[in-house]
C-alpha atoms as a PDB file:
ATOM      1  CA  MET A   1       0.000   0.000   0.000  1.00  0.00           C
ATOM      2  CA  GLY A   2       1.364   3.490  -0.891  1.00  0.00           C
ATOM      3  CA  ALA A   3       2.233   6.204   1.551  1.00  0.00           C
ATOM      4  CA  THR A   4      -0.402   8.783   2.411  1.00  0.00           C
ATOM      5  CA  ALA A   5       0.053  12.445   1.509  1.00  0.00           C
ATOM      6  CA  ASP A   6       0.881  13.202   5.161  1.00  0.00           C
ATOM      7  CA  GLU A   7       3.572  10.541   5.230  1.00  0.00           C
ATOM      8  CA  ARG A   8       5.056  11.821   1.973  1.00  0.00           C
ATOM      9  CA  LEU A   9       5.081  15.382   3.353  1.00  0.00           C
ATOM     10  CA  LEU A  10       6.822  14.289   6.537  1.00  0.00           C
ATOM     11  CA  ARG A  11       9.398  12.226   4.626  1.00  0.00           C
ATOM     12  CA  ALA A  12      10.070  15.102   2.225  1.00  0.00           C
ATOM     13  CA  LEU A  13      10.511  17.543   5.121  1.00  0.00           C
ATOM     14  CA  TYR A  14      12.926  15.193   6.855  1.00  0.00           C
ATOM     15  CA  ARG A  15      14.857  14.432   3.674  1.00  0.00           C
ATOM     16  CA  GLU A  16      15.269  18.112   2.783  1.00  0.00           C
ATOM     17  CA  HIS A  17      15.624  19.740   6.207  1.00  0.00           C
ATOM     18  CA  GLY A  18      16.401  16.950   8.703  1.00  0.00           C
ATOM     19  CA  GLY A  19      20.207  17.106   8.448  1.00  0.00           C
ATOM     20  CA  PRO A  20      20.599  20.889   8.756  1.00  0.00           C
ATOM     21  CA  LEU A  21      17.918  20.999  11.454  1.00  0.00           C
ATOM     22  CA  LEU A  22      19.669  18.297  13.495  1.00  0.00           C
ATOM     23  CA  GLY A  23      23.010  20.105  13.169  1.00  0.00           C
ATOM     24  CA  TYR A  24      21.417  23.367  14.310  1.00  0.00           C
ATOM     25  CA  VAL A  25      19.695  21.736  17.291  1.00  0.00           C
ATOM     26  CA  LEU A  26      22.876  19.876  18.264  1.00  0.00           C
ATOM     27  CA  ARG A  27      24.617  23.238  18.594  1.00  0.00           C
ATOM     28  CA  LEU A  28      21.710  24.623  20.628  1.00  0.00           C
ATOM     29  CA  THR A  29      21.714  21.649  23.005  1.00  0.00           C
ATOM     30  CA  GLY A  30      25.472  21.611  23.488  1.00  0.00           C
ATOM     31  CA  GLY A  31      25.889  18.372  21.559  1.00  0.00           C
ATOM     32  CA  ASP A  32      23.217  16.374  23.437  1.00  0.00           C
ATOM     33  CA  ARG A  33      22.259  14.090  20.564  1.00  0.00           C
ATOM     34  CA  PRO A  34      19.272  12.333  22.205  1.00  0.00           C
ATOM     35  CA  GLN A  35      17.748  15.683  23.159  1.00  0.00           C
ATOM     36  CA  ALA A  36      18.507  17.103  19.694  1.00  0.00           C
ATOM     37  CA  GLU A  37      16.848  14.126  17.998  1.00  0.00           C
ATOM     38  CA  ASP A  38      13.788  14.557  20.235  1.00  0.00           C
ATOM     39  CA  VAL A  39      13.587  18.245  19.318  1.00  0.00           C
ATOM     40  CA  VAL A  40      13.882  17.491  15.584  1.00  0.00           C
ATOM     41  CA  GLN A  41      11.175  14.831  15.887  1.00  0.00           C
ATOM     42  CA  GLU A  42       8.863  17.205  17.772  1.00  0.00           C
ATOM     43  CA  THR A  43       9.561  19.991  15.261  1.00  0.00           C
ATOM     44  CA  LEU A  44       8.647  17.766  12.314  1.00  0.00           C
ATOM     45  CA  LEU A  45       5.598  16.494  14.191  1.00  0.00           C
ATOM     46  CA  ARG A  46       4.410  20.081  14.645  1.00  0.00           C
ATOM     47  CA  ALA A  47       4.966  20.745  10.935  1.00  0.00           C
ATOM     48  CA  TRP A  48       2.897  17.647  10.145  1.00  0.00           C
ATOM     49  CA  ARG A  49       0.124  18.742  12.540  1.00  0.00           C
ATOM     50  CA  HIS A  50       0.066  22.299  11.157  1.00  0.00           C
ATOM     51  CA  PRO A  51       0.687  22.111   7.404  1.00  0.00           C
ATOM     52  CA  GLU A  52      -1.073  25.475   6.998  1.00  0.00           C
ATOM     53  CA  ALA A  53       1.860  27.111   8.796  1.00  0.00           C
ATOM     54  CA  LEU A  54       4.163  25.945   6.019  1.00  0.00           C
ATOM     55  CA  SER A  55       2.202  27.245   3.060  1.00  0.00           C
ATOM     56  CA  GLY A  56       3.151  30.554   1.511  1.00  0.00           C
ATOM     57  CA  ARG A  57       6.465  30.920   3.356  1.00  0.00           C
ATOM     58  CA  PRO A  58       9.928  29.388   3.365  1.00  0.00           C
ATOM     59  CA  VAL A  59       9.815  26.165   5.381  1.00  0.00           C
ATOM     60  CA  ARG A  60      13.327  26.061   6.857  1.00  0.00           C
ATOM     61  CA  PRO A  61      13.096  29.313   8.879  1.00  0.00           C
ATOM     62  CA  TRP A  62       9.797  28.132  10.357  1.00  0.00           C
ATOM     63  CA  LEU A  63      11.336  24.769  11.307  1.00  0.00           C
ATOM     64  CA  PHE A  64      14.428  26.427  12.833  1.00  0.00           C
ATOM     65  CA  THR A  65      12.271  28.841  14.832  1.00  0.00           C
ATOM     66  CA  VAL A  66      10.074  26.028  16.182  1.00  0.00           C
ATOM     67  CA  ALA A  67      13.177  23.997  17.095  1.00  0.00           C
ATOM     68  CA  ARG A  68      14.809  26.958  18.848  1.00  0.00           C
ATOM     69  CA  ASN A  69      11.612  27.635  20.806  1.00  0.00           C
ATOM     70  CA  LEU A  70      11.424  23.972  21.848  1.00  0.00           C
ATOM     71  CA  VAL A  71      15.015  24.057  23.135  1.00  0.00           C
ATOM     72  CA  VAL A  72      14.413  27.291  25.061  1.00  0.00           C
ATOM     73  CA  ASP A  73      11.117  25.981  26.476  1.00  0.00           C
ATOM     74  CA  ALA A  74      12.801  22.755  27.629  1.00  0.00           C
ATOM     75  CA  HIS A  75      15.568  24.739  29.296  1.00  0.00           C
ATOM     76  CA  ARG A  76      13.052  26.989  31.057  1.00  0.00           C
ATOM     77  CA  ALA A  77      10.990  23.999  32.175  1.00  0.00           C
ATOM     78  CA  ARG A  78      14.070  22.369  33.714  1.00  0.00           C
ATOM     79  CA  ARG A  79      14.884  25.593  35.575  1.00  0.00           C
ATOM     80  CA  ALA A  80      11.301  25.983  36.825  1.00  0.00           C
ATOM     81  CA  ARG A  81      11.260  22.607  38.595  1.00  0.00           C
ATOM     82  CA  PRO A  82      12.440  22.596  42.202  1.00  0.00           C
ATOM     83  CA  PRO A  83      15.617  20.614  42.838  1.00  0.00           C
ATOM     84  CA  GLU A  84      15.036  17.023  43.893  1.00  0.00           C
ATOM     85  CA  THR A  85      17.881  17.056  46.380  1.00  0.00           C
ATOM     86  CA  GLY A  86      19.522  20.078  48.052  1.00  0.00           C
ATOM     87  CA  ILE A  87      21.309  22.730  46.009  1.00  0.00           C
ATOM     88  CA  ASP A  88      23.604  21.099  43.533  1.00  0.00           C
ATOM     89  CA  GLU A  89      26.838  22.983  42.805  1.00  0.00           C
ATOM     90  CA  GLN A  90      26.377  22.352  39.090  1.00  0.00           C
ATOM     91  CA  VAL A  91      22.937  23.985  39.128  1.00  0.00           C
ATOM     92  CA  VAL A  92      24.312  27.090  40.839  1.00  0.00           C
ATOM     93  CA  GLY A  93      26.751  27.596  37.946  1.00  0.00           C
ATOM     94  CA  THR A  94      24.082  27.121  35.262  1.00  0.00           C
ATOM     95  CA  PRO A  95      23.654  30.205  33.091  1.00  0.00           C
ATOM     96  CA  GLY A  96      20.364  32.107  33.271  1.00  0.00           C
ATOM     97  CA  VAL A  97      17.732  32.123  30.550  1.00  0.00           C
ATOM     98  CA  ASP A  98      18.982  35.461  29.222  1.00  0.00           C
ATOM     99  CA  ASP A  99      22.481  33.989  28.955  1.00  0.00           C
ATOM    100  CA  ILE A 100      21.102  31.001  27.030  1.00  0.00           C
ATOM    101  CA  ASP A 101      19.120  33.272  24.696  1.00  0.00           C
ATOM    102  CA  ARG A 102      22.201  35.408  24.033  1.00  0.00           C
ATOM    103  CA  ALA A 103      24.312  32.311  23.403  1.00  0.00           C
ATOM    104  CA  LEU A 104      21.727  30.891  21.004  1.00  0.00           C
ATOM    105  CA  GLU A 105      21.562  34.173  19.120  1.00  0.00           C
ATOM    106  CA  SER A 106      25.363  34.399  19.013  1.00  0.00           C
ATOM    107  CA  TRP A 107      25.627  30.905  17.546  1.00  0.00           C
ATOM    108  CA  THR A 108      22.979  31.716  14.987  1.00  0.00           C
ATOM    109  CA  VAL A 109      24.703  34.953  13.959  1.00  0.00           C
ATOM    110  CA  ALA A 110      28.099  33.202  13.772  1.00  0.00           C
ATOM    111  CA  GLU A 111      26.568  30.485  11.622  1.00  0.00           C
ATOM    112  CA  ALA A 112      24.955  33.095   9.354  1.00  0.00           C
ATOM    113  CA  LEU A 113      28.265  34.988   9.081  1.00  0.00           C
ATOM    114  CA  SER A 114      30.003  31.787   7.994  1.00  0.00           C
ATOM    115  CA  ASP A 115      27.544  31.551   5.084  1.00  0.00           C
ATOM    116  CA  LEU A 116      28.667  34.932   3.714  1.00  0.00           C
ATOM    117  CA  SER A 117      31.383  35.289   1.099  1.00  0.00           C
ATOM    118  CA  PRO A 118      34.869  35.883   2.526  1.00  0.00           C
ATOM    119  CA  SER A 119      34.933  39.483   1.240  1.00  0.00           C
ATOM    120  CA  HIS A 120      31.544  40.291   2.806  1.00  0.00           C
ATOM    121  CA  ARG A 121      32.496  38.622   6.066  1.00  0.00           C
ATOM    122  CA  ALA A 122      35.811  40.543   6.158  1.00  0.00           C
ATOM    123  CA  VAL A 123      34.194  43.997   5.853  1.00  0.00           C
ATOM    124  CA  LEU A 124      31.618  43.179   8.538  1.00  0.00           C
ATOM    125  CA  VAL A 125      34.294  41.905  10.898  1.00  0.00           C
ATOM    126  CA  GLN A 126      36.394  45.023  10.345  1.00  0.00           C
ATOM    127  CA  THR A 127      33.576  47.567  10.603  1.00  0.00           C
ATOM    128  CA  PHE A 128      31.262  46.020  13.195  1.00  0.00           C
ATOM    129  CA  TYR A 129      33.332  43.625  15.283  1.00  0.00           C
ATOM    130  CA  GLN A 130      36.650  45.494  15.178  1.00  0.00           C
ATOM    131  CA  GLY A 131      34.891  48.895  15.302  1.00  0.00           C
ATOM    132  CA  ARG A 132      36.983  50.347  12.498  1.00  0.00           C
ATOM    133  CA  SER A 133      35.907  53.289  10.381  1.00  0.00           C
ATOM    134  CA  VAL A 134      35.460  52.888   6.629  1.00  0.00           C
ATOM    135  CA  ALA A 135      38.902  54.445   6.033  1.00  0.00           C
ATOM    136  CA  GLU A 136      40.582  52.178   8.610  1.00  0.00           C
ATOM    137  CA  ALA A 137      38.867  49.071   7.254  1.00  0.00           C
ATOM    138  CA  ALA A 138      39.906  50.051   3.717  1.00  0.00           C
ATOM    139  CA  ARG A 139      43.534  50.377   4.852  1.00  0.00           C
ATOM    140  CA  VAL A 140      43.481  47.024   6.685  1.00  0.00           C
ATOM    141  CA  LEU A 141      41.762  45.198   3.817  1.00  0.00           C
ATOM    142  CA  GLY A 142      43.765  46.951   1.111  1.00  0.00           C
ATOM    143  CA  ILE A 143      40.700  48.106  -0.845  1.00  0.00           C
ATOM    144  CA  PRO A 144      39.233  51.554  -1.630  1.00  0.00           C
ATOM    145  CA  PRO A 145      36.840  53.118   0.921  1.00  0.00           C
ATOM    146  CA  GLY A 146      34.014  53.088  -1.639  1.00  0.00           C
ATOM    147  CA  THR A 147      34.426  49.320  -1.965  1.00  0.00           C
ATOM    148  CA  VAL A 148      34.206  48.964   1.819  1.00  0.00           C
ATOM    149  CA  LYS A 149      30.950  50.936   1.806  1.00  0.00           C
ATOM    150  CA  SER A 150      29.339  48.934  -1.000  1.00  0.00           C
ATOM    151  CA  ARG A 151      30.516  45.576   0.365  1.00  0.00           C
ATOM    152  CA  THR A 152      29.184  46.510   3.795  1.00  0.00           C
ATOM    153  CA  TYR A 153      25.807  47.366   2.294  1.00  0.00           C
ATOM    154  CA  TYR A 154      25.552  44.078   0.376  1.00  0.00           C
ATOM    155  CA  ALA A 155      27.047  42.072   3.254  1.00  0.00           C
ATOM    156  CA  LEU A 156      24.383  43.382   5.635  1.00  0.00           C
ATOM    157  CA  ARG A 157      21.662  42.459   3.131  1.00  0.00           C
ATOM    158  CA  ALA A 158      23.108  38.947   2.772  1.00  0.00           C
ATOM    159  CA  LEU A 159      23.435  38.603   6.552  1.00  0.00           C
ATOM    160  CA  ARG A 160      19.828  39.674   7.043  1.00  0.00           C
ATOM    161  CA  LEU A 161      18.677  37.000   4.561  1.00  0.00           C
ATOM    162  CA  ALA A 162      20.825  34.373   6.288  1.00  0.00           C
ATOM    163  CA  LEU A 163      19.337  35.336   9.652  1.00  0.00           C
ATOM    164  CA  GLU A 164      15.795  35.290   8.254  1.00  0.00           C
ATOM    165  CA  GLU A 165      16.421  31.751   6.997  1.00  0.00           C
ATOM    166  CA  ARG A 166      17.282  30.809  10.548  1.00  0.00           C
ATOM    167  CA  GLY A 167      14.215  32.529  11.953  1.00  0.00           C
ATOM    168  CA  LEU A 168      16.159  35.215  13.825  1.00  0.00           C
ATOM    169  CA  ALA A 169      15.444  38.418  11.877  1.00  0.00           C
ATOM    170  CA  PRO A 170      11.906  39.855  11.599  1.00  0.00           C
END
């Protein structure tokens, strides 16, 4: 007997997005593969339950956003439960939710930056991360200031698209 339309949809989603989604969630969970696999499974299950959410929009950003929300929700749920035995020293050193959110965003931005061309990445690193002016960045990179300006413009556009694909930009 052939697969139903729902089964074909789920298989197609997994085939096309499963690998990148698992890699993304592994980074979010600090390499906890069982937890990452559970998050990917739950993310795909939600896509299967709500196919209307996938129509008329890019699928991958939606999947990445759902996965990120699941990881954050799981972290918050663990923190909300009272400890089973006294105060554990490991729990005391656990970063707060804001720290986790910032770390997740940092990983996502770093991943998006790695998708940019080397020339675009270089101008953004010089101007935003190193805090250099256009003239200073031009000197360091050995290119004219006008090139720094235009590359920065196009690099920011490319970065915004890369972040939107990951569900981070509005």
